Amino acid sequence: MIFCTYIHTYIHTYIHTYIHTYIHTYIHTYIHTYIHTYIHTYIHTYIHTYIHTCMHTYIHTYIHTYIHIYIHTYIHTYIHTYIHTYIHTYIHTYIHTYMFTCLFAL
């Protein structure tokens, strides 16, 4: 009976202390290390890569599309409309006025 009590106490103490502590420490360390490594490495890298790629693509697309279209449209509209109208009106008026002045001067 004493032997059984000793074995019971030893096994209980062993299981409760050593195994519990080992499992707790191992799981805590493993989970902490794994999660920390996972979060720090994979998630950080993924987020950094994703954000970098996303922002690079977005900014490139924005610059290439919006700014290009804006500049193209603005310059085209400005050159085609304003300059064309100005040149056409000015030259037409100038030539028209000059020709009439020359003709009336004769």
mmCIF file with all atom_site columns, C-alpha atoms in Angstrom:
data_model
loop_
_atom_site.group_PDB
_atom_site.id
_atom_site.type_symbol
_atom_site.label_atom_id
_atom_site.label_alt_id
_atom_site.label_comp_id
_atom_site.label_asym_id
_atom_site.label_entity_id
_atom_site.label_seq_id
_atom_site.pdbx_PDB_ins_code
_atom_site.Cartn_x
_atom_site.Cartn_y
_atom_site.Cartn_z
_atom_site.occupancy
_atom_site.B_iso_or_equiv
_atom_site.pdbx_formal_charge
_atom_site.auth_seq_id
_atom_site.auth_comp_id
_atom_site.auth_asym_id
_atom_site.auth_atom_id
_atom_site.pdbx_PDB_model_num
ATOM 1   C CA . MET A 1 1   ? 0.000  0.000   0.000    1.00 0.00 ? 1   MET A CA 1
ATOM 2   C CA . ILE A 1 2   ? 2.850  2.365   0.802    1.00 0.00 ? 2   ILE A CA 1
ATOM 3   C CA . PHE A 1 3   ? 4.430  1.499   -2.509   1.00 0.00 ? 3   PHE A CA 1
ATOM 4   C CA . CYS A 1 4   ? 1.192  2.324   -4.331   1.00 0.00 ? 4   CYS A CA 1
ATOM 5   C CA . THR A 1 5   ? 0.949  5.640   -2.528   1.00 0.00 ? 5   THR A CA 1
ATOM 6   C CA . TYR A 1 6   ? 4.558  6.392   -3.410   1.00 0.00 ? 6   TYR A CA 1
ATOM 7   C CA . ILE A 1 7   ? 3.994  5.487   -7.059   1.00 0.00 ? 7   ILE A CA 1
ATOM 8   C CA . HIS A 1 8   ? 0.761  7.469   -7.142   1.00 0.00 ? 8   HIS A CA 1
ATOM 9   C CA . THR A 1 9   ? 2.420  10.504  -5.554   1.00 0.00 ? 9   THR A CA 1
ATOM 10  C CA . TYR A 1 10  ? 5.456  10.240  -7.829   1.00 0.00 ? 10  TYR A CA 1
ATOM 11  C CA . ILE A 1 11  ? 3.393  9.849   -10.976  1.00 0.00 ? 11  ILE A CA 1
ATOM 12  C CA . HIS A 1 12  ? 1.030  12.615  -9.936   1.00 0.00 ? 12  HIS A CA 1
ATOM 13  C CA . THR A 1 13  ? 3.931  14.933  -9.107   1.00 0.00 ? 13  THR A CA 1
ATOM 14  C CA . TYR A 1 14  ? 5.748  13.985  -12.310  1.00 0.00 ? 14  TYR A CA 1
ATOM 15  C CA . ILE A 1 15  ? 2.687  14.467  -14.466  1.00 0.00 ? 15  ILE A CA 1
ATOM 16  C CA . HIS A 1 16  ? 1.608  17.629  -12.722  1.00 0.00 ? 16  HIS A CA 1
ATOM 17  C CA . THR A 1 17  ? 5.017  19.248  -12.476  1.00 0.00 ? 17  THR A CA 1
ATOM 18  C CA . TYR A 1 18  ? 7.278  18.014  -15.230  1.00 0.00 ? 18  TYR A CA 1
ATOM 19  C CA . ILE A 1 19  ? 4.830  17.216  -17.994  1.00 0.00 ? 19  ILE A CA 1
ATOM 20  C CA . HIS A 1 20  ? 2.627  20.201  -17.239  1.00 0.00 ? 20  HIS A CA 1
ATOM 21  C CA . THR A 1 21  ? 5.610  22.550  -17.085  1.00 0.00 ? 21  THR A CA 1
ATOM 22  C CA . TYR A 1 22  ? 7.209  21.000  -20.154  1.00 0.00 ? 22  TYR A CA 1
ATOM 23  C CA . ILE A 1 23  ? 4.023  21.113  -22.181  1.00 0.00 ? 23  ILE A CA 1
ATOM 24  C CA . HIS A 1 24  ? 3.213  24.616  -20.988  1.00 0.00 ? 24  HIS A CA 1
ATOM 25  C CA . THR A 1 25  ? 6.734  25.861  -21.695  1.00 0.00 ? 25  THR A CA 1
ATOM 26  C CA . TYR A 1 26  ? 7.020  24.021  -25.001  1.00 0.00 ? 26  TYR A CA 1
ATOM 27  C CA . ILE A 1 27  ? 3.632  25.093  -26.260  1.00 0.00 ? 27  ILE A CA 1
ATOM 28  C CA . HIS A 1 28  ? 4.119  28.646  -25.035  1.00 0.00 ? 28  HIS A CA 1
ATOM 29  C CA . THR A 1 29  ? 7.590  28.881  -26.567  1.00 0.00 ? 29  THR A CA 1
ATOM 30  C CA . TYR A 1 30  ? 6.553  27.149  -29.765  1.00 0.00 ? 30  TYR A CA 1
ATOM 31  C CA . ILE A 1 31  ? 3.417  29.189  -30.216  1.00 0.00 ? 31  ILE A CA 1
ATOM 32  C CA . HIS A 1 32  ? 5.171  32.409  -29.258  1.00 0.00 ? 32  HIS A CA 1
ATOM 33  C CA . THR A 1 33  ? 8.076  31.699  -31.609  1.00 0.00 ? 33  THR A CA 1
ATOM 34  C CA . TYR A 1 34  ? 5.905  30.404  -34.411  1.00 0.00 ? 34  TYR A CA 1
ATOM 35  C CA . ILE A 1 35  ? 3.337  33.165  -34.213  1.00 0.00 ? 35  ILE A CA 1
ATOM 36  C CA . HIS A 1 36  ? 5.982  35.839  -33.767  1.00 0.00 ? 36  HIS A CA 1
ATOM 37  C CA . THR A 1 37  ? 7.979  34.475  -36.688  1.00 0.00 ? 37  THR A CA 1
ATOM 38  C CA . TYR A 1 38  ? 4.857  33.992  -38.759  1.00 0.00 ? 38  TYR A CA 1
ATOM 39  C CA . ILE A 1 39  ? 3.493  37.437  -38.002  1.00 0.00 ? 39  ILE A CA 1
ATOM 40  C CA . HIS A 1 40  ? 6.834  39.175  -38.289  1.00 0.00 ? 40  HIS A CA 1
ATOM 41  C CA . THR A 1 41  ? 8.061  37.352  -41.369  1.00 0.00 ? 41  THR A CA 1
ATOM 42  C CA . TYR A 1 42  ? 5.165  36.147  -43.445  1.00 0.00 ? 42  TYR A CA 1
ATOM 43  C CA . ILE A 1 43  ? 2.498  38.693  -42.613  1.00 0.00 ? 43  ILE A CA 1
ATOM 44  C CA . HIS A 1 44  ? 4.961  41.588  -42.581  1.00 0.00 ? 44  HIS A CA 1
ATOM 45  C CA . THR A 1 45  ? 6.465  40.486  -45.876  1.00 0.00 ? 45  THR A CA 1
ATOM 46  C CA . TYR A 1 46  ? 3.054  39.824  -47.370  1.00 0.00 ? 46  TYR A CA 1
ATOM 47  C CA . ILE A 1 47  ? 1.633  43.144  -46.216  1.00 0.00 ? 47  ILE A CA 1
ATOM 48  C CA . HIS A 1 48  ? 4.763  45.020  -47.276  1.00 0.00 ? 48  HIS A CA 1
ATOM 49  C CA . THR A 1 49  ? 4.807  43.309  -50.666  1.00 0.00 ? 49  THR A CA 1
ATOM 50  C CA . TYR A 1 50  ? 1.072  43.696  -51.138  1.00 0.00 ? 50  TYR A CA 1
ATOM 51  C CA . ILE A 1 51  ? 1.032  47.357  -50.142  1.00 0.00 ? 51  ILE A CA 1
ATOM 52  C CA . HIS A 1 52  ? 4.165  48.084  -52.162  1.00 0.00 ? 52  HIS A CA 1
ATOM 53  C CA . THR A 1 53  ? 2.798  46.291  -55.217  1.00 0.00 ? 53  THR A CA 1
ATOM 54  C CA . CYS A 1 54  ? -0.658 47.751  -54.771  1.00 0.00 ? 54  CYS A CA 1
ATOM 55  C CA . MET A 1 55  ? 0.621  51.280  -54.262  1.00 0.00 ? 55  MET A CA 1
ATOM 56  C CA . HIS A 1 56  ? 3.145  50.942  -57.070  1.00 0.00 ? 56  HIS A CA 1
ATOM 57  C CA . THR A 1 57  ? 0.456  49.674  -59.430  1.00 0.00 ? 57  THR A CA 1
ATOM 58  C CA . TYR A 1 58  ? -2.056 52.269  -58.243  1.00 0.00 ? 58  TYR A CA 1
ATOM 59  C CA . ILE A 1 59  ? 0.382  55.173  -58.470  1.00 0.00 ? 59  ILE A CA 1
ATOM 60  C CA . HIS A 1 60  ? 1.733  53.984  -61.811  1.00 0.00 ? 60  HIS A CA 1
ATOM 61  C CA . THR A 1 61  ? -1.789 53.523  -63.154  1.00 0.00 ? 61  THR A CA 1
ATOM 62  C CA . TYR A 1 62  ? -2.846 56.879  -61.715  1.00 0.00 ? 62  TYR A CA 1
ATOM 63  C CA . ILE A 1 63  ? 0.144  58.675  -63.204  1.00 0.00 ? 63  ILE A CA 1
ATOM 64  C CA . HIS A 1 64  ? -0.031 56.846  -66.494  1.00 0.00 ? 64  HIS A CA 1
ATOM 65  C CA . THR A 1 65  ? -3.780 57.026  -66.930  1.00 0.00 ? 65  THR A CA 1
ATOM 66  C CA . TYR A 1 66  ? -5.074 60.110  -65.160  1.00 0.00 ? 66  TYR A CA 1
ATOM 67  C CA . ILE A 1 67  ? -2.114 62.438  -65.583  1.00 0.00 ? 67  ILE A CA 1
ATOM 68  C CA . HIS A 1 68  ? -1.410 61.226  -69.114  1.00 0.00 ? 68  HIS A CA 1
ATOM 69  C CA . ILE A 1 69  ? -5.042 61.628  -70.136  1.00 0.00 ? 69  ILE A CA 1
ATOM 70  C CA . TYR A 1 70  ? -5.285 64.961  -68.326  1.00 0.00 ? 70  TYR A CA 1
ATOM 71  C CA . ILE A 1 71  ? -2.113 66.322  -69.919  1.00 0.00 ? 71  ILE A CA 1
ATOM 72  C CA . HIS A 1 72  ? -2.980 64.878  -73.311  1.00 0.00 ? 72  HIS A CA 1
ATOM 73  C CA . THR A 1 73  ? -6.527 66.204  -73.164  1.00 0.00 ? 73  THR A CA 1
ATOM 74  C CA . TYR A 1 74  ? -5.487 69.573  -71.753  1.00 0.00 ? 74  TYR A CA 1
ATOM 75  C CA . ILE A 1 75  ? -2.640 70.119  -74.208  1.00 0.00 ? 75  ILE A CA 1
ATOM 76  C CA . HIS A 1 76  ? -4.627 68.772  -77.117  1.00 0.00 ? 76  HIS A CA 1
ATOM 77  C CA . THR A 1 77  ? -7.633 70.886  -76.207  1.00 0.00 ? 77  THR A CA 1
ATOM 78  C CA . TYR A 1 78  ? -5.458 73.913  -75.523  1.00 0.00 ? 78  TYR A CA 1
ATOM 79  C CA . ILE A 1 79  ? -3.423 73.580  -78.714  1.00 0.00 ? 79  ILE A CA 1
ATOM 80  C CA . HIS A 1 80  ? -6.294 72.539  -80.890  1.00 0.00 ? 80  HIS A CA 1
ATOM 81  C CA . THR A 1 81  ? -8.878 74.933  -79.532  1.00 0.00 ? 81  THR A CA 1
ATOM 82  C CA . TYR A 1 82  ? -7.148 77.988  -78.120  1.00 0.00 ? 82  TYR A CA 1
ATOM 83  C CA . ILE A 1 83  ? -4.081 78.198  -80.346  1.00 0.00 ? 83  ILE A CA 1
ATOM 84  C CA . HIS A 1 84  ? -5.956 77.125  -83.441  1.00 0.00 ? 84  HIS A CA 1
ATOM 85  C CA . THR A 1 85  ? -8.727 79.604  -82.743  1.00 0.00 ? 85  THR A CA 1
ATOM 86  C CA . TYR A 1 86  ? -6.235 82.322  -81.835  1.00 0.00 ? 86  TYR A CA 1
ATOM 87  C CA . ILE A 1 87  ? -4.073 81.758  -84.910  1.00 0.00 ? 87  ILE A CA 1
ATOM 88  C CA . HIS A 1 88  ? -7.055 81.389  -87.173  1.00 0.00 ? 88  HIS A CA 1
ATOM 89  C CA . THR A 1 89  ? -8.760 84.491  -85.789  1.00 0.00 ? 89  THR A CA 1
ATOM 90  C CA . TYR A 1 90  ? -5.603 86.594  -85.533  1.00 0.00 ? 90  TYR A CA 1
ATOM 91  C CA . ILE A 1 91  ? -4.198 85.684  -88.938  1.00 0.00 ? 91  ILE A CA 1
ATOM 92  C CA . HIS A 1 92  ? -7.579 85.894  -90.587  1.00 0.00 ? 92  HIS A CA 1
ATOM 93  C CA . THR A 1 93  ? -8.249 89.279  -88.991  1.00 0.00 ? 93  THR A CA 1
ATOM 94  C CA . TYR A 1 94  ? -4.714 90.500  -89.678  1.00 0.00 ? 94  TYR A CA 1
ATOM 95  C CA . ILE A 1 95  ? -4.702 89.370  -93.305  1.00 0.00 ? 95  ILE A CA 1
ATOM 96  C CA . HIS A 1 96  ? -8.237 90.577  -93.801  1.00 0.00 ? 96  HIS A CA 1
ATOM 97  C CA . THR A 1 97  ? -7.459 93.971  -92.252  1.00 0.00 ? 97  THR A CA 1
ATOM 98  C CA . TYR A 1 98  ? -4.114 94.246  -94.028  1.00 0.00 ? 98  TYR A CA 1
ATOM 99  C CA . MET A 1 99  ? -5.576 93.335  -97.403  1.00 0.00 ? 99  MET A CA 1
ATOM 100 C CA . PHE A 1 100 ? -8.431 95.784  -96.998  1.00 0.00 ? 100 PHE A CA 1
ATOM 101 C CA . THR A 1 101 ? -6.016 98.473  -95.860  1.00 0.00 ? 101 THR A CA 1
ATOM 102 C CA . CYS A 1 102 ? -3.760 97.827  -98.815  1.00 0.00 ? 102 CYS A CA 1
ATOM 103 C CA . LEU A 1 103 ? -6.640 97.716  -101.241 1.00 0.00 ? 103 LEU A CA 1
ATOM 104 C CA . PHE A 1 104 ? -8.197 100.900 -99.911  1.00 0.00 ? 104 PHE A CA 1
ATOM 105 C CA . ALA A 1 105 ? -4.833 102.604 -99.867  1.00 0.00 ? 105 ALA A CA 1
ATOM 106 C CA . LEU A 1 106 ? -4.451 102.108 -103.591 1.00 0.00 ? 106 LEU A CA 1
#
